[in-house]
Amino acid sequence: MPRGAIDRSPGFYDPAKETMAPDARRHFLRDRLRDVLRHAATYTSHLTPRLSAAGLSLEQLRETDDLFRLPPLRKRELPPLQEKDPPFGGLVTVPAHSLQRVFISPGPIYDPEGAGPDYWRMARAMYAAGFRQGDIALNTFAYHLTPAGSMCDEGLAALGCAVIPMGGGNTETQVQVLRHVQATGYVGTPSFLHTILQRAEELGVRPLQDLSLEVAFVSGGMLPESLRATMREKYGVGVTQAYASADLGLIAYECPRHSGMHLAEDLIVQIADPETGQPVPDGTAGEVVVTTFNTVYPLIRFGTGDLSVLDPLACACGRTTPRLARILGRTDDVTKIRGMFVHPSQLDAVMAETPEAMRYQLVVRRKGFEDDLTLRVEAPAAGGDLPGRLEARVRDAIKLRARVEVVPAGTLPVDGKKIVDERTWE
Ligand SMILES: [Zn+2]
């Protein structure tokens, strides 16, 4: 198929749902929540005891916000639960033999895959990434043990794409296959796409002339905007990312605007304080806590351990679902400062926009009853306005005020901690 032959114009996978008005969506989610709670209480041995342990009854969880009354089930609690009641800890509603596949994630955690097409609900995200019927996709996610390969495979099948089930590794073979089959799509991690295209050039393959690669769907790794731009400008590949997990399938995905990831609307996603499970203020970082409507594996208030920020503003693409900013990191790496959770990656993003700042360290001290923040920055060639600019950017990124102190090059440790907590509690 010649480059440009497939119509990838942005449509909606299911326009009736993705553009729901806020009230309609609230009702939709509330009704689905009531259904899934009833279903999980009837067919799993897990939910009813968990509700009683929290002093709750099913009738008290009627609205999505009522879910905040139930402490999250953390991902790290799955291995002991599954160990005690194998294989699924009493959280799955059907007998194991009726599943389509059983995967094993690190932990170990057994991940059920129910029967039926596109079980992981990935097709919607892959459509938004530009995949269409007529595409031939190189799927480089692993097909064994963990579900990433199957997840995307089934999404592509639902869209009518042909799939080459490559799995990872064998860079040279990947290049050969891309060329021989004239694949139009790539599925995998962002960094592996880069590795493959670089290897192609080393082998004398000219990506723009000799390959037909146009679209890429990536997940499972950081996608720096610089990498996305290189892929588009140098190799003619449009790269779009999504956020999914082996427990939940699709959680959020980018639309063609690439301005954050729209929440999949067949889930309830809440951003919660990683310690208390309570809501965090709008625009601040918190743990991604998800309730699925999956009738095989209904996870209720599942704490992913991933940290993100919710953007409730409407997107120019027309979808009305809120968006997650990128995944900031794991909740284990956060520092709580003045009630806000701060992850080093938030400061890394500020530094990436400030080329004259080299190394940094955020020092948190206690001053009276207040947390006091100093951002120490090595910036040998800094202009006089750098502290002011950095202060504004830091406040924007973490919603906290920090004093900026420019220090001589070589002052800060090379591999030291980026957030240093010097608070003492007396
Ligand atoms: Zn959008």
Short mmCIF file of C-alpha atoms and ligand atoms in Angstrom, two decimals:
data_model
loop_
_atom_site.label_atom_id
_atom_site.label_comp_id
_atom_site.label_asym_id
_atom_site.label_seq_id
_atom_site.Cartn_x
_atom_site.Cartn_y
_atom_site.Cartn_z
CA MET A 1 0.00 0.00 0.00
CA PRO A 2 1.61 3.34 -0.99
CA ARG A 3 2.36 5.89 1.73
CA GLY A 4 -0.66 8.12 2.37
CA ALA A 5 -3.22 5.71 0.83
CA ILE A 6 -5.07 5.04 4.09
CA ASP A 7 -7.52 7.72 5.27
CA ARG A 8 -6.45 8.47 8.85
CA SER A 9 -8.61 11.53 9.37
CA PRO A 10 -9.49 11.87 13.03
CA GLY A 11 -12.95 10.52 13.62
CA PHE A 12 -14.39 9.18 16.79
CA TYR A 13 -14.36 5.54 17.56
CA ASP A 14 -17.80 5.77 19.07
CA PRO A 15 -18.97 9.38 18.78
CA ALA A 16 -22.16 8.91 20.75
CA LYS A 17 -20.16 8.08 23.85
CA GLU A 18 -16.95 10.05 23.56
CA THR A 19 -18.74 13.39 23.27
CA MET A 20 -21.28 12.94 26.07
CA ALA A 21 -22.23 16.06 28.01
CA PRO A 22 -20.95 16.06 31.62
CA ASP A 23 -24.37 15.28 33.10
CA ALA A 24 -25.01 12.42 30.71
CA ARG A 25 -21.59 10.99 31.46
CA ARG A 26 -22.16 11.25 35.21
CA HIS A 27 -25.40 9.27 34.86
CA PHE A 28 -23.77 6.75 32.55
CA LEU A 29 -20.91 6.12 34.98
CA ARG A 30 -23.23 6.00 37.99
CA ASP A 31 -25.47 3.39 36.38
CA ARG A 32 -22.53 1.27 35.29
CA LEU A 33 -21.04 1.56 38.79
CA ARG A 34 -24.22 0.27 40.44
CA ASP A 35 -24.32 -2.65 38.00
CA VAL A 36 -20.70 -3.64 38.51
CA LEU A 37 -20.92 -3.40 42.29
CA ARG A 38 -23.96 -5.67 42.36
CA HIS A 39 -22.25 -8.08 39.99
CA ALA A 40 -18.99 -8.16 41.98
CA ALA A 41 -20.80 -8.59 45.28
CA THR A 42 -22.73 -11.55 43.87
CA TYR A 43 -20.00 -13.37 41.94
CA THR A 44 -16.72 -12.65 43.80
CA SER A 45 -15.79 -13.68 47.32
CA HIS A 46 -13.72 -10.52 47.75
CA LEU A 47 -16.03 -7.51 47.65
CA THR A 48 -18.54 -8.17 50.41
CA PRO A 49 -15.92 -8.80 53.16
CA ARG A 50 -13.95 -5.78 51.91
CA LEU A 51 -17.02 -3.56 52.17
CA SER A 52 -17.79 -4.81 55.67
CA ALA A 53 -14.18 -4.23 56.75
CA ALA A 54 -14.67 -0.61 55.68
CA GLY A 55 -18.01 -0.44 57.51
CA LEU A 56 -19.89 -0.01 54.24
CA SER A 57 -22.85 -1.63 52.57
CA LEU A 58 -23.53 -1.83 48.85
CA GLU A 59 -26.38 0.68 49.20
CA GLN A 60 -23.97 3.34 50.45
CA LEU A 61 -22.00 3.34 47.20
CA ARG A 62 -24.49 4.93 44.83
CA GLU A 63 -22.55 7.78 43.21
CA THR A 64 -19.01 7.71 41.85
CA ASP A 65 -17.84 10.07 44.63
CA ASP A 66 -19.13 7.60 47.24
CA LEU A 67 -16.23 5.37 46.16
CA PHE A 68 -13.89 7.62 48.14
CA ARG A 69 -15.35 6.02 51.27
CA LEU A 70 -13.77 2.70 50.28
CA PRO A 71 -9.99 2.42 50.86
CA PRO A 72 -8.20 1.51 47.60
CA LEU A 73 -7.07 -2.04 46.92
CA ARG A 74 -3.39 -1.55 46.12
CA LYS A 75 -1.67 -3.41 43.32
CA ARG A 76 0.92 -4.66 45.82
CA GLU A 77 -1.90 -6.39 47.77
CA LEU A 78 -2.67 -8.70 44.83
CA PRO A 79 0.24 -11.20 45.24
CA PRO A 80 -0.63 -12.05 48.88
CA LEU A 81 -4.36 -12.20 48.08
CA GLN A 82 -3.71 -14.53 45.14
CA GLU A 83 -1.32 -16.62 47.20
CA LYS A 84 -3.98 -17.12 49.85
CA ASP A 85 -6.77 -17.93 47.43
CA PRO A 86 -5.19 -19.00 44.11
CA PRO A 87 -5.19 -18.18 41.34
CA PHE A 88 -7.05 -14.85 41.46
CA GLY A 89 -7.61 -14.08 45.15
CA GLY A 90 -11.37 -14.44 44.83
CA LEU A 91 -11.60 -11.37 42.60
CA VAL A 92 -12.63 -13.09 39.37
CA THR A 93 -16.30 -13.86 38.71
CA VAL A 94 -15.92 -16.89 36.40
CA PRO A 95 -14.18 -20.27 36.72
CA ALA A 96 -10.57 -20.19 35.44
CA HIS A 97 -11.31 -22.72 32.70
CA SER A 98 -13.75 -20.36 31.01
CA LEU A 99 -11.11 -17.65 30.51
CA GLN A 100 -9.45 -17.05 27.15
CA ARG A 101 -5.93 -16.66 28.58
CA VAL A 102 -4.14 -16.38 31.90
CA PHE A 103 -1.08 -14.12 32.02
CA ILE A 104 1.61 -13.80 34.67
CA SER A 105 2.98 -10.35 35.50
CA PRO A 106 5.93 -9.64 37.79
CA GLY A 107 4.86 -10.01 41.43
CA PRO A 108 3.88 -12.65 40.48
CA ILE A 109 0.36 -11.53 39.65
CA TYR A 110 -1.99 -13.74 37.63
CA ASP A 111 -3.93 -11.64 35.13
CA PRO A 112 -7.15 -13.11 33.70
CA GLU A 113 -8.26 -12.44 30.14
CA GLY A 114 -11.94 -13.11 29.57
CA ALA A 115 -13.39 -14.45 26.33
CA GLY A 116 -14.56 -12.25 23.49
CA PRO A 117 -13.04 -9.73 21.07
CA ASP A 118 -10.91 -6.81 22.26
CA TYR A 119 -11.19 -7.83 25.93
CA TRP A 120 -8.65 -5.12 26.94
CA ARG A 121 -10.58 -2.37 25.10
CA MET A 122 -7.53 -1.15 23.21
CA ALA A 123 -9.18 -0.61 19.80
CA ARG A 124 -10.46 2.85 20.75
CA ALA A 125 -6.95 4.05 21.63
CA MET A 126 -5.42 2.54 18.52
CA TYR A 127 -8.07 4.19 16.39
CA ALA A 128 -7.23 7.54 17.98
CA ALA A 129 -3.58 6.82 17.12
CA GLY A 130 -4.59 6.61 13.46
CA PHE A 131 -4.75 2.83 12.94
CA ARG A 132 -7.36 1.85 10.37
CA GLN A 133 -8.51 -1.13 8.37
CA GLY A 134 -5.83 -1.65 5.71
CA ASP A 135 -2.92 -1.20 8.09
CA ILE A 136 -0.30 -3.89 8.56
CA ALA A 137 1.06 -3.54 12.09
CA LEU A 138 4.37 -4.76 13.50
CA ASN A 139 3.51 -5.69 17.09
CA THR A 140 6.75 -5.70 19.09
CA PHE A 141 5.19 -6.16 22.55
CA ALA A 142 5.86 -9.54 24.16
CA TYR A 143 3.26 -12.23 23.52
CA HIS A 144 4.23 -14.59 26.31
CA LEU A 145 3.56 -14.37 30.06
CA THR A 146 2.53 -10.70 30.15
CA PRO A 147 -0.50 -9.43 28.21
CA ALA A 148 0.85 -6.38 26.30
CA GLY A 149 1.25 -8.28 23.01
CA SER A 150 -2.23 -9.81 23.13
CA MET A 151 -3.82 -6.59 24.31
CA CYS A 152 -2.68 -4.71 21.23
CA ASP A 153 -3.12 -7.70 18.93
CA GLU A 154 -6.80 -7.92 19.81
CA GLY A 155 -7.29 -4.16 19.47
CA LEU A 156 -5.77 -4.23 15.99
CA ALA A 157 -7.89 -7.23 15.01
CA ALA A 158 -11.03 -5.36 16.10
CA LEU A 159 -10.06 -2.50 13.76
CA GLY A 160 -9.48 -4.88 10.85
CA CYS A 161 -5.71 -4.44 10.74
CA ALA A 162 -3.29 -7.22 9.82
CA VAL A 163 -0.80 -7.99 12.60
CA ILE A 164 2.78 -9.27 12.48
CA PRO A 165 3.28 -10.81 15.96
CA MET A 166 7.00 -10.04 16.27
CA GLY A 167 7.53 -9.59 20.00
CA GLY A 168 10.67 -7.73 21.07
CA GLY A 169 14.36 -8.11 20.28
CA ASN A 170 15.98 -9.12 16.96
CA THR A 171 16.29 -5.55 15.74
CA GLU A 172 17.73 -6.59 12.41
CA THR A 173 14.87 -9.01 11.72
CA GLN A 174 12.40 -6.27 12.68
CA VAL A 175 13.94 -4.02 10.00
CA GLN A 176 13.83 -6.79 7.41
CA VAL A 177 10.20 -7.58 8.11
CA LEU A 178 9.22 -3.89 8.05
CA ARG A 179 10.75 -3.65 4.58
CA HIS A 180 9.60 -6.98 3.13
CA VAL A 181 6.00 -6.76 4.33
CA GLN A 182 5.87 -2.96 3.95
CA ALA A 183 4.24 -2.62 7.34
CA THR A 184 2.42 0.69 7.84
CA GLY A 185 2.14 0.63 11.64
CA TYR A 186 4.33 0.00 14.68
CA VAL A 187 3.19 -1.08 18.13
CA GLY A 188 5.58 -1.20 21.10
CA THR A 189 7.66 0.99 23.38
CA PRO A 190 8.83 4.42 22.17
CA SER A 191 12.52 3.62 22.64
CA PHE A 192 12.35 0.38 20.65
CA LEU A 193 10.84 2.20 17.68
CA HIS A 194 13.78 4.56 17.78
CA THR A 195 16.22 1.63 18.01
CA ILE A 196 14.67 -0.11 15.01
CA LEU A 197 14.74 2.98 12.78
CA GLN A 198 18.32 3.80 13.72
CA ARG A 199 19.33 0.23 12.96
CA ALA A 200 17.51 0.47 9.63
CA GLU A 201 19.65 3.45 8.65
CA GLU A 202 22.83 1.64 9.72
CA LEU A 203 21.81 -1.21 7.42
CA GLY A 204 21.43 1.18 4.50
CA VAL A 205 17.62 1.23 4.59
CA ARG A 206 16.16 4.70 3.96
CA PRO A 207 13.08 4.85 6.19
CA LEU A 208 11.24 7.47 4.12
CA GLN A 209 11.88 5.83 0.74
CA ASP A 210 12.19 2.12 1.54
CA LEU A 211 9.65 1.70 4.36
CA SER A 212 5.92 2.43 4.55
CA LEU A 213 5.74 3.12 8.28
CA GLU A 214 3.24 5.91 9.00
CA VAL A 215 1.69 5.37 12.44
CA ALA A 216 3.01 4.17 15.78
CA PHE A 217 1.11 3.26 18.94
CA VAL A 218 3.40 3.31 21.94
CA SER A 219 3.11 2.55 25.64
CA GLY A 220 5.20 1.22 28.51
CA GLY A 221 7.91 3.88 28.42
CA MET A 222 8.60 7.60 28.46
CA LEU A 223 7.82 9.41 25.21
CA PRO A 224 9.82 12.66 25.20
CA GLU A 225 8.39 15.30 22.83
CA SER A 226 11.82 15.48 21.18
CA LEU A 227 11.56 11.79 20.24
CA ARG A 228 8.03 12.30 18.91
CA ALA A 229 9.26 15.22 16.76
CA THR A 230 12.22 13.21 15.42
CA MET A 231 9.92 10.36 14.47
CA ARG A 232 7.60 12.71 12.61
CA GLU A 233 10.17 14.90 10.90
CA LYS A 234 12.96 12.47 10.14
CA TYR A 235 11.06 9.23 9.62
CA GLY A 236 7.52 10.31 8.70
CA VAL A 237 5.96 8.36 11.58
CA GLY A 238 3.16 9.84 13.73
CA VAL A 239 3.58 8.58 17.30
CA THR A 240 0.67 8.42 19.76
CA GLN A 241 0.79 6.98 23.27
CA ALA A 242 -1.59 5.33 25.70
CA TYR A 243 -1.63 4.22 29.32
CA ALA A 244 -2.75 0.68 30.02
CA SER A 245 -2.01 -2.05 32.55
CA ALA A 246 -2.18 -5.81 32.86
CA ASP A 247 -4.85 -5.48 35.57
CA LEU A 248 -7.10 -2.97 33.89
CA GLY A 249 -6.44 -2.92 30.15
CA LEU A 250 -6.79 0.53 28.60
CA ILE A 251 -6.92 3.39 31.12
CA ALA A 252 -6.23 6.54 29.05
CA TYR A 253 -5.01 7.44 25.57
CA GLU A 254 -3.90 10.37 23.47
CA CYS A 255 -6.09 11.85 20.76
CA PRO A 256 -4.56 13.39 17.63
CA ARG A 257 -3.99 16.64 19.59
CA HIS A 258 -1.41 14.90 21.79
CA SER A 259 -2.31 17.10 24.74
CA GLY A 260 -2.67 14.62 27.58
CA MET A 261 -4.43 11.26 27.61
CA HIS A 262 -8.24 11.05 27.51
CA LEU A 263 -9.69 8.72 30.12
CA ALA A 264 -11.22 5.63 28.64
CA GLU A 265 -14.87 6.20 29.38
CA ASP A 266 -15.73 2.67 30.36
CA LEU A 267 -13.87 3.15 33.66
CA ILE A 268 -14.05 5.42 36.67
CA VAL A 269 -10.66 7.08 37.20
CA GLN A 270 -10.04 9.07 40.36
CA ILE A 271 -6.89 10.92 41.41
CA ALA A 272 -6.39 10.22 45.09
CA ASP A 273 -4.00 11.01 47.91
CA PRO A 274 -1.64 7.99 47.90
CA GLU A 275 -1.69 7.87 51.70
CA THR A 276 -5.34 8.42 52.54
CA GLY A 277 -7.12 7.55 49.29
CA GLN A 278 -9.02 10.85 49.50
CA PRO A 279 -9.44 13.27 46.55
CA VAL A 280 -6.61 15.72 45.84
CA PRO A 281 -7.25 19.31 44.69
CA ASP A 282 -7.74 19.79 40.92
CA GLY A 283 -4.53 20.04 38.98
CA THR A 284 -2.33 18.46 41.66
CA ALA A 285 -0.59 15.10 41.54
CA GLY A 286 -2.10 11.97 43.05
CA GLU A 287 -2.44 8.22 42.60
CA VAL A 288 -4.48 6.91 39.68
CA VAL A 289 -7.27 4.87 41.30
CA VAL A 290 -9.51 2.96 38.92
CA THR A 291 -12.86 1.18 39.08
CA THR A 292 -13.56 -1.05 36.08
CA PHE A 293 -16.87 -2.23 34.69
CA ASN A 294 -15.24 -5.52 33.68
CA THR A 295 -17.71 -8.31 34.47
CA VAL A 296 -14.95 -10.98 34.54
CA TYR A 297 -12.47 -9.12 36.75
CA PRO A 298 -14.32 -6.23 38.39
CA LEU A 299 -11.60 -4.23 40.16
CA ILE A 300 -13.21 -1.71 42.48
CA ARG A 301 -11.09 1.25 43.66
CA PHE A 302 -7.87 -0.30 42.40
CA GLY A 303 -4.79 1.74 43.37
CA THR A 304 -2.37 1.50 40.43
CA GLY A 305 0.58 3.05 42.27
CA ASP A 306 1.01 5.39 39.28
CA LEU A 307 1.08 9.12 39.83
CA SER A 308 -0.63 11.60 37.50
CA VAL A 309 -2.59 14.84 37.30
CA LEU A 310 -6.13 15.26 35.95
CA ASP A 311 -7.01 18.01 33.47
CA PRO A 312 -10.80 18.48 33.45
CA LEU A 313 -10.82 21.11 30.64
CA ALA A 314 -12.40 20.25 27.30
CA CYS A 315 -10.05 19.16 24.53
CA ALA A 316 -10.03 20.78 21.10
CA CYS A 317 -10.51 17.33 19.50
CA GLY A 318 -14.18 17.27 20.59
CA ARG A 319 -13.96 14.39 23.06
CA THR A 320 -15.43 15.46 26.38
CA THR A 321 -13.62 13.01 28.65
CA PRO A 322 -11.11 14.52 31.10
CA ARG A 323 -7.43 13.96 30.39
CA LEU A 324 -4.53 12.63 32.41
CA ALA A 325 -1.27 14.49 32.08
CA ARG A 326 1.59 12.11 31.48
CA ILE A 327 2.31 9.48 34.13
CA LEU A 328 4.71 11.19 36.53
CA GLY A 329 6.11 8.06 38.14
CA ARG A 330 5.35 5.67 40.99
CA THR A 331 3.73 6.78 44.23
CA ASP A 332 6.64 5.19 46.14
CA ASP A 333 8.93 7.98 44.92
CA VAL A 334 6.87 10.98 46.01
CA THR A 335 7.60 13.46 48.77
CA LYS A 336 4.65 15.07 50.53
CA ILE A 337 5.20 18.80 50.91
CA ARG A 338 2.54 21.14 52.34
CA GLY A 339 -0.05 18.47 51.62
CA MET A 340 0.96 18.11 47.96
CA PHE A 341 2.72 15.14 46.43
CA VAL A 342 5.83 16.06 44.49
CA HIS A 343 7.63 13.66 42.18
CA PRO A 344 11.13 14.36 40.78
CA SER A 345 9.80 13.92 37.23
CA GLN A 346 7.68 17.06 37.65
CA LEU A 347 10.86 19.05 38.29
CA ASP A 348 12.67 17.21 35.49
CA ALA A 349 10.00 18.54 33.13
CA VAL A 350 10.60 22.12 34.34
CA MET A 351 14.35 21.69 33.85
CA ALA A 352 13.82 20.31 30.34
CA GLU A 353 12.16 23.64 29.44
CA THR A 354 15.03 25.59 30.98
CA PRO A 355 18.14 24.67 29.00
CA GLU A 356 20.48 27.01 30.90
CA ALA A 357 19.80 25.15 34.16
CA MET A 358 21.97 22.05 34.47
CA ARG A 359 21.69 20.03 37.66
CA TYR A 360 19.15 20.74 40.41
CA GLN A 361 18.15 19.70 43.88
CA LEU A 362 14.98 20.60 45.76
CA VAL A 363 15.68 20.94 49.47
CA VAL A 364 12.72 20.71 51.83
CA ARG A 365 13.21 22.10 55.33
CA ARG A 366 10.97 22.90 58.25
CA LYS A 367 10.71 26.58 59.16
CA GLY A 368 8.51 27.08 62.18
CA PHE A 369 5.40 25.11 61.31
CA GLU A 370 5.83 25.50 57.57
CA ASP A 371 7.62 23.46 54.92
CA ASP A 372 10.22 25.64 53.25
CA LEU A 373 11.45 24.89 49.74
CA THR A 374 14.70 25.85 48.07
CA LEU A 375 15.51 24.83 44.53
CA ARG A 376 19.27 24.79 44.14
CA VAL A 377 20.32 25.02 40.51
CA GLU A 378 23.65 24.86 38.72
CA ALA A 379 23.39 27.30 35.84
CA PRO A 380 26.83 28.56 34.74
CA ALA A 381 25.50 30.70 31.89
CA ALA A 382 22.35 31.94 33.59
CA GLY A 383 20.94 35.40 32.87
CA GLY A 384 19.76 37.55 35.77
CA ASP A 385 16.08 36.63 35.33
CA LEU A 386 16.57 32.87 35.67
CA PRO A 387 15.49 32.60 39.34
CA GLY A 388 12.26 34.46 38.64
CA ARG A 389 11.43 32.36 35.59
CA LEU A 390 12.22 29.13 37.38
CA GLU A 391 10.14 30.10 40.41
CA ALA A 392 7.13 30.70 38.19
CA ARG A 393 7.58 27.43 36.31
CA VAL A 394 8.05 25.43 39.49
CA ARG A 395 4.92 26.95 40.99
CA ASP A 396 3.05 26.02 37.83
CA ALA A 397 4.31 22.45 37.89
CA ILE A 398 3.97 21.52 41.56
CA LYS A 399 1.60 24.23 42.86
CA LEU A 400 4.14 25.17 45.52
CA ARG A 401 6.39 28.18 45.94
CA ALA A 402 10.13 27.46 46.05
CA ARG A 403 12.99 29.91 46.41
CA VAL A 404 15.55 29.49 43.62
CA GLU A 405 19.22 29.64 44.50
CA VAL A 406 21.80 29.53 41.70
CA VAL A 407 24.92 27.70 42.92
CA PRO A 408 28.35 27.28 41.27
CA ALA A 409 28.83 24.32 38.91
CA GLY A 410 30.05 21.23 40.74
CA THR A 411 28.20 22.04 43.99
CA LEU A 412 25.47 19.41 43.62
CA PRO A 413 26.13 15.66 43.69
CA VAL A 414 26.10 14.01 40.26
CA ASP A 415 23.85 11.06 41.11
CA GLY A 416 22.33 12.43 44.28
CA LYS A 417 18.67 12.56 45.23
CA LYS A 418 16.73 15.25 43.41
CA ILE A 419 14.42 15.93 46.35
CA VAL A 420 16.22 16.13 49.66
CA ASP A 421 13.98 16.04 52.71
CA GLU A 422 15.71 17.71 55.64
CA ARG A 423 12.58 18.17 57.73
CA THR A 424 12.82 17.07 61.33
CA TRP A 425 9.74 16.24 63.36
CA GLU A 426 9.81 17.02 67.03
ZN ZN B 1 -8.50 15.31 22.60
#
